[in-house]
Structure formats: C-alpha cells, structure tokens
Amino acid sequence: MSPNHPIDIFLGMDVDKSEHQACALDRQRKKLFAKPLPQLKSGLATPFDNLQQHGHVLAVVDQPNTIGAFPTAVARARDCQIGCLPGLAMRKAADLYPGHTDKHRRNPN
C-alpha cells in the first residue's frame, strides 16, 4: 500500500438482520476493534466516531443495498468512505486461498 494512501483505518462489516460483526485494522494491520455491533444508530455511530480519532476510515460492507443499507448510511453520515464486497466477490476471493475458508475445510476438492 502506498504511504500516501488516504485511508488510515479499514473497517470490515459482515452485516446481519440483528447485529453486525465488525473488525477494524490500522495501516500497520493492528486490530483496533473487533466485536458485534447492534442494528441501532446509537450503537453504530459511536464506533465510527471512535475510529475516526485514528484517521480516515473506510467501511466495507458485504450487503450495501439490503440489510447493510443502514450501517452504510450511518458511516456516510460520519464522513467515512464506503466500500462494498458483495457475496460473489467474497466467494471468489475465498477461492484464492484454498484451505483457509469453511467451504474448503468441509470439501477440500
């Protein structure tokens, strides 16, 4: 990654109907945050605000147009950049690392 890259914090969110699993890393790959977040504005806004104290945040969600629309809107309202990693792209990325995903552990062929 370029040292001039504008993103300081990378927040990955696996969204779900009731709560979202979230993990944030800084540019040195240090884990800053890893826990479930509720599907409530107050529960989502605070982590975004706290992470922004470390720099510019990129929030990446897996379902931005469905159940991920709300966390995406909260992130945008907090001036975070938004990225999307839809299911098909995630499956293709997982296929690059055979043996590292549940799919490959269940069926190694």
mmCIF file of C-alpha atoms in Angstrom:
data_model
loop_
_atom_site.group_PDB
_atom_site.id
_atom_site.type_symbol
_atom_site.label_atom_id
_atom_site.label_comp_id
_atom_site.label_asym_id
_atom_site.label_seq_id
_atom_site.Cartn_x
_atom_site.Cartn_y
_atom_site.Cartn_z
ATOM 1 C CA MET A 1 0.000 0.000 0.000
ATOM 2 C CA SER A 2 1.223 3.446 -0.833
ATOM 3 C CA PRO A 3 2.291 5.571 2.146
ATOM 4 C CA ASN A 4 0.265 8.401 0.579
ATOM 5 C CA HIS A 5 -2.943 6.355 0.624
ATOM 6 C CA PRO A 6 -5.734 8.437 2.210
ATOM 7 C CA ILE A 7 -7.198 5.598 4.305
ATOM 8 C CA ASP A 8 -5.872 5.041 7.826
ATOM 9 C CA ILE A 9 -8.465 2.612 9.216
ATOM 10 C CA PHE A 10 -10.124 -0.298 7.419
ATOM 11 C CA LEU A 11 -13.414 -1.441 8.954
ATOM 12 C CA GLY A 12 -14.937 -4.649 7.619
ATOM 13 C CA MET A 13 -18.574 -5.337 8.421
ATOM 14 C CA ASP A 14 -20.439 -8.591 7.958
ATOM 15 C CA VAL A 15 -23.994 -7.307 8.221
ATOM 16 C CA ASP A 16 -26.914 -9.318 9.550
ATOM 17 C CA LYS A 17 -30.530 -8.612 10.497
ATOM 18 C CA SER A 18 -29.990 -8.182 14.231
ATOM 19 C CA GLU A 19 -26.290 -7.355 14.651
ATOM 20 C CA HIS A 20 -23.195 -6.867 12.520
ATOM 21 C CA GLN A 21 -19.766 -8.397 13.036
ATOM 22 C CA ALA A 22 -17.130 -5.707 12.679
ATOM 23 C CA CYS A 23 -13.347 -5.649 12.669
ATOM 24 C CA ALA A 24 -11.118 -2.595 12.195
ATOM 25 C CA LEU A 25 -7.416 -2.587 11.330
ATOM 26 C CA ASP A 26 -4.994 0.283 11.007
ATOM 27 C CA ARG A 27 -2.386 0.645 8.242
ATOM 28 C CA GLN A 28 0.074 -1.490 10.213
ATOM 29 C CA ARG A 29 -2.568 -4.259 10.466
ATOM 30 C CA LYS A 30 -3.056 -3.695 14.192
ATOM 31 C CA LYS A 31 -6.550 -4.696 15.288
ATOM 32 C CA LEU A 32 -8.296 -1.652 16.757
ATOM 33 C CA PHE A 33 -11.779 -3.042 17.069
ATOM 34 C CA ALA A 34 -13.426 -6.455 16.747
ATOM 35 C CA LYS A 35 -16.899 -7.079 18.104
ATOM 36 C CA PRO A 36 -20.556 -7.257 17.140
ATOM 37 C CA LEU A 37 -22.465 -4.027 16.564
ATOM 38 C CA PRO A 38 -26.229 -3.642 17.036
ATOM 39 C CA GLN A 39 -28.632 -2.602 14.303
ATOM 40 C CA LEU A 40 -29.213 0.720 16.113
ATOM 41 C CA LYS A 41 -27.999 4.175 15.098
ATOM 42 C CA SER A 42 -26.562 4.864 18.548
ATOM 43 C CA GLY A 43 -24.730 1.525 18.583
ATOM 44 C CA LEU A 44 -23.254 2.116 15.130
ATOM 45 C CA ALA A 45 -22.354 5.796 15.379
ATOM 46 C CA THR A 46 -20.058 5.521 18.407
ATOM 47 C CA PRO A 47 -17.580 3.023 16.877
ATOM 48 C CA PHE A 48 -17.336 5.115 13.691
ATOM 49 C CA ASP A 49 -16.674 8.240 15.756
ATOM 50 C CA ASN A 50 -14.069 6.443 17.890
ATOM 51 C CA LEU A 51 -12.268 5.004 14.868
ATOM 52 C CA GLN A 52 -12.096 8.403 13.198
ATOM 53 C CA GLN A 53 -9.892 9.562 16.069
ATOM 54 C CA HIS A 54 -7.227 7.332 14.452
ATOM 55 C CA GLY A 55 -7.655 8.832 10.962
ATOM 56 C CA HIS A 56 -9.701 8.411 7.780
ATOM 57 C CA VAL A 57 -11.982 5.361 7.889
ATOM 58 C CA LEU A 58 -13.008 3.075 5.034
ATOM 59 C CA ALA A 59 -16.022 0.955 5.964
ATOM 60 C CA VAL A 60 -16.513 -2.123 3.779
ATOM 61 C CA VAL A 61 -19.868 -3.903 3.912
ATOM 62 C CA ASP A 62 -20.960 -7.123 2.282
ATOM 63 C CA GLN A 63 -24.599 -6.203 1.529
ATOM 64 C CA PRO A 64 -24.848 -2.453 0.916
ATOM 65 C CA ASN A 65 -28.293 -2.446 -0.720
ATOM 66 C CA THR A 66 -30.234 -4.624 1.708
ATOM 67 C CA ILE A 67 -29.632 -5.048 5.434
ATOM 68 C CA GLY A 68 -26.335 -3.213 5.023
ATOM 69 C CA ALA A 69 -28.027 -0.009 3.859
ATOM 70 C CA PHE A 70 -28.476 1.288 7.406
ATOM 71 C CA PRO A 71 -24.866 0.828 8.593
ATOM 72 C CA THR A 72 -23.734 2.284 5.254
ATOM 73 C CA ALA A 73 -25.916 5.359 5.820
ATOM 74 C CA VAL A 74 -24.554 5.801 9.362
ATOM 75 C CA ALA A 75 -20.969 5.532 8.084
ATOM 76 C CA ARG A 76 -21.642 8.096 5.344
ATOM 77 C CA ALA A 77 -23.217 10.460 7.875
ATOM 78 C CA ARG A 78 -19.977 10.178 9.858
ATOM 79 C CA ASP A 79 -17.909 11.095 6.748
ATOM 80 C CA CYS A 80 -16.450 7.608 6.389
ATOM 81 C CA GLN A 81 -15.661 6.304 2.946
ATOM 82 C CA ILE A 82 -17.687 3.282 1.871
ATOM 83 C CA GLY A 83 -16.626 0.143 0.058
ATOM 84 C CA CYS A 84 -18.620 -2.882 -0.972
ATOM 85 C CA LEU A 85 -17.594 -6.513 -1.107
ATOM 86 C CA PRO A 86 -20.676 -8.408 -2.318
ATOM 87 C CA GLY A 87 -21.108 -12.135 -1.767
ATOM 88 C CA LEU A 88 -19.903 -13.261 -5.204
ATOM 89 C CA ALA A 89 -16.701 -11.225 -4.902
ATOM 90 C CA MET A 90 -16.165 -12.622 -1.410
ATOM 91 C CA ARG A 91 -16.544 -16.189 -2.671
ATOM 92 C CA LYS A 92 -14.066 -15.522 -5.487
ATOM 93 C CA ALA A 93 -11.586 -14.015 -3.028
ATOM 94 C CA ALA A 94 -12.005 -17.024 -0.721
ATOM 95 C CA ASP A 95 -11.212 -19.326 -3.643
ATOM 96 C CA LEU A 96 -7.799 -17.633 -3.937
ATOM 97 C CA TYR A 97 -6.875 -19.056 -0.536
ATOM 98 C CA PRO A 98 -7.789 -22.759 -0.601
ATOM 99 C CA GLY A 99 -7.869 -24.338 2.819
ATOM 100 C CA HIS A 100 -8.483 -21.039 4.605
ATOM 101 C CA THR A 101 -12.284 -20.942 4.459
ATOM 102 C CA ASP A 102 -15.053 -23.054 5.900
ATOM 103 C CA LYS A 103 -16.096 -24.033 2.374
ATOM 104 C CA HIS A 104 -12.673 -25.551 1.692
ATOM 105 C CA ARG A 105 -12.422 -27.214 5.098
ATOM 106 C CA ARG A 106 -15.698 -29.034 4.515
ATOM 107 C CA ASN A 107 -14.889 -30.015 0.926
ATOM 108 C CA PRO A 108 -11.140 -29.909 0.145
ATOM 109 C CA ASN A 109 -11.655 -30.936 -3.508
#
